[in-house]
CSV table of C-alpha atoms in Angstrom, one decimal:
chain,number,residue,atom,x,y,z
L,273,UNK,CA,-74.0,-23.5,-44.5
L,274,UNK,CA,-74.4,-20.2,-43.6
L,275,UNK,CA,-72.9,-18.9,-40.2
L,276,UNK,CA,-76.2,-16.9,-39.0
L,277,UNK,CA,-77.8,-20.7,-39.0
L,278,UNK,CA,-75.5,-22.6,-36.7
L,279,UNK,CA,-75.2,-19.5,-34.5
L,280,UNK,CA,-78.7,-19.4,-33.7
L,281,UNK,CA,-78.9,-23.1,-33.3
L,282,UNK,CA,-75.8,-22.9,-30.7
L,283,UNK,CA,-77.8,-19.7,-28.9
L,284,UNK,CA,-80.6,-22.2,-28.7
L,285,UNK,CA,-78.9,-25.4,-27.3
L,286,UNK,CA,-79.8,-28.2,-25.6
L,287,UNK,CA,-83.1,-27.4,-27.6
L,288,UNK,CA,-81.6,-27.2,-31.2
L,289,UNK,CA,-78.8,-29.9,-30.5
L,290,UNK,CA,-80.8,-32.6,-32.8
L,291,UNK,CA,-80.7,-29.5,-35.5
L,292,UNK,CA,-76.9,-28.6,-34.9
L,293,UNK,CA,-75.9,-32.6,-34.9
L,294,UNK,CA,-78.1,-32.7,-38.6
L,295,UNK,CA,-76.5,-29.5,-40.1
L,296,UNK,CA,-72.8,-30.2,-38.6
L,297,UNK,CA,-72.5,-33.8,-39.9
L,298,UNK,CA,-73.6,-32.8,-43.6
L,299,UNK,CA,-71.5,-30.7,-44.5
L,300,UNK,CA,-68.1,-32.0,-45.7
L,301,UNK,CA,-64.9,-30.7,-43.7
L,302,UNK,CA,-63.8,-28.1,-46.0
L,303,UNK,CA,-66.9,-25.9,-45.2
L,304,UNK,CA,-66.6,-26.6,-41.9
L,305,UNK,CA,-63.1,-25.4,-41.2
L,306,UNK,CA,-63.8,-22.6,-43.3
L,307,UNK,CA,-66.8,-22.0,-40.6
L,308,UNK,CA,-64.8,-22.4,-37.3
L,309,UNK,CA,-63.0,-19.2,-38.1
L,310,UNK,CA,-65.6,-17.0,-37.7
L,311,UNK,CA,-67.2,-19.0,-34.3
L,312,UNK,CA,-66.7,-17.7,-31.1
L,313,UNK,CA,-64.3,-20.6,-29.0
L,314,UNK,CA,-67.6,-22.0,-27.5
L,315,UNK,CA,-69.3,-22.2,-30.9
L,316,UNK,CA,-66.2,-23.8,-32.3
L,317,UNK,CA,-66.1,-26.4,-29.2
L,318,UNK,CA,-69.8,-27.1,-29.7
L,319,UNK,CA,-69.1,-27.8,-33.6
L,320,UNK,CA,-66.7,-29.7,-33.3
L,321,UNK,CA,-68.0,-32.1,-30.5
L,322,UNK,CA,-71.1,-32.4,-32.5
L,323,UNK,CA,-69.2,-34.4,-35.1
L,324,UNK,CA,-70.4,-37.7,-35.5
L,325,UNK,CA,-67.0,-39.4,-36.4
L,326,UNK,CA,-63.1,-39.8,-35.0
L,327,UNK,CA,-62.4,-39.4,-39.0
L,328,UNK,CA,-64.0,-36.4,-39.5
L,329,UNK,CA,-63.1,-34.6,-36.5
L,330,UNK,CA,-59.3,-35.8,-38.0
L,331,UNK,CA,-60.4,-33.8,-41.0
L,332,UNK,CA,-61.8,-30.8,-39.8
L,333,UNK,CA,-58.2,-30.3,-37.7
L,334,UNK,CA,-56.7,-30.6,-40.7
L,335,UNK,CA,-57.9,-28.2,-42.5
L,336,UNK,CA,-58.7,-25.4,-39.5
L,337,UNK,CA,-56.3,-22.8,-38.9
L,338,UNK,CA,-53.8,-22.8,-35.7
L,339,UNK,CA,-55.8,-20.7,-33.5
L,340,UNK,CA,-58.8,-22.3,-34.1
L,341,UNK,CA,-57.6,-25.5,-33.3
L,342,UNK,CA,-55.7,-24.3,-30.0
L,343,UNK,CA,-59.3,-23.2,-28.8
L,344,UNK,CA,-60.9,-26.1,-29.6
L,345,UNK,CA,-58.1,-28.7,-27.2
């Protein structure tokens, strides 16, 4: 999933949110703490509530680094 993608689909919100939900939710939770490093907080916020389970969001904190997590709550 490469960052430019879910960038532009955040830039492009509420239009894209269908987009962001799809590309989000695909992707397995590795990939997607990987990602939230290199969002701004808003992005990060955006990916995360786009999640489309408790589990997963679980996951994702997990495996996301400290600050990323502190700007996500």
């Amino acid at each position: 999933m490469p960052i430019q993608k879910i960038e532009d689909l955040i830039d492009s919100l509420p239009k894209s949110k269908p987009e962001l939900i799809t590309e989000v939710n695909t992707n397995d939770h590795f990939e997607l703490a990987r990602l939230l490093h290199q969002l701004a907080p808003e992005g990060k916020i955006q990916v995360f509530n786009n999640l489309n389970s408790d589990l997963k969001r679980q996951e994702v904190l997990y495996e996301t680094d400290l600050d990323s997590r502190l700007e996500i709550e």
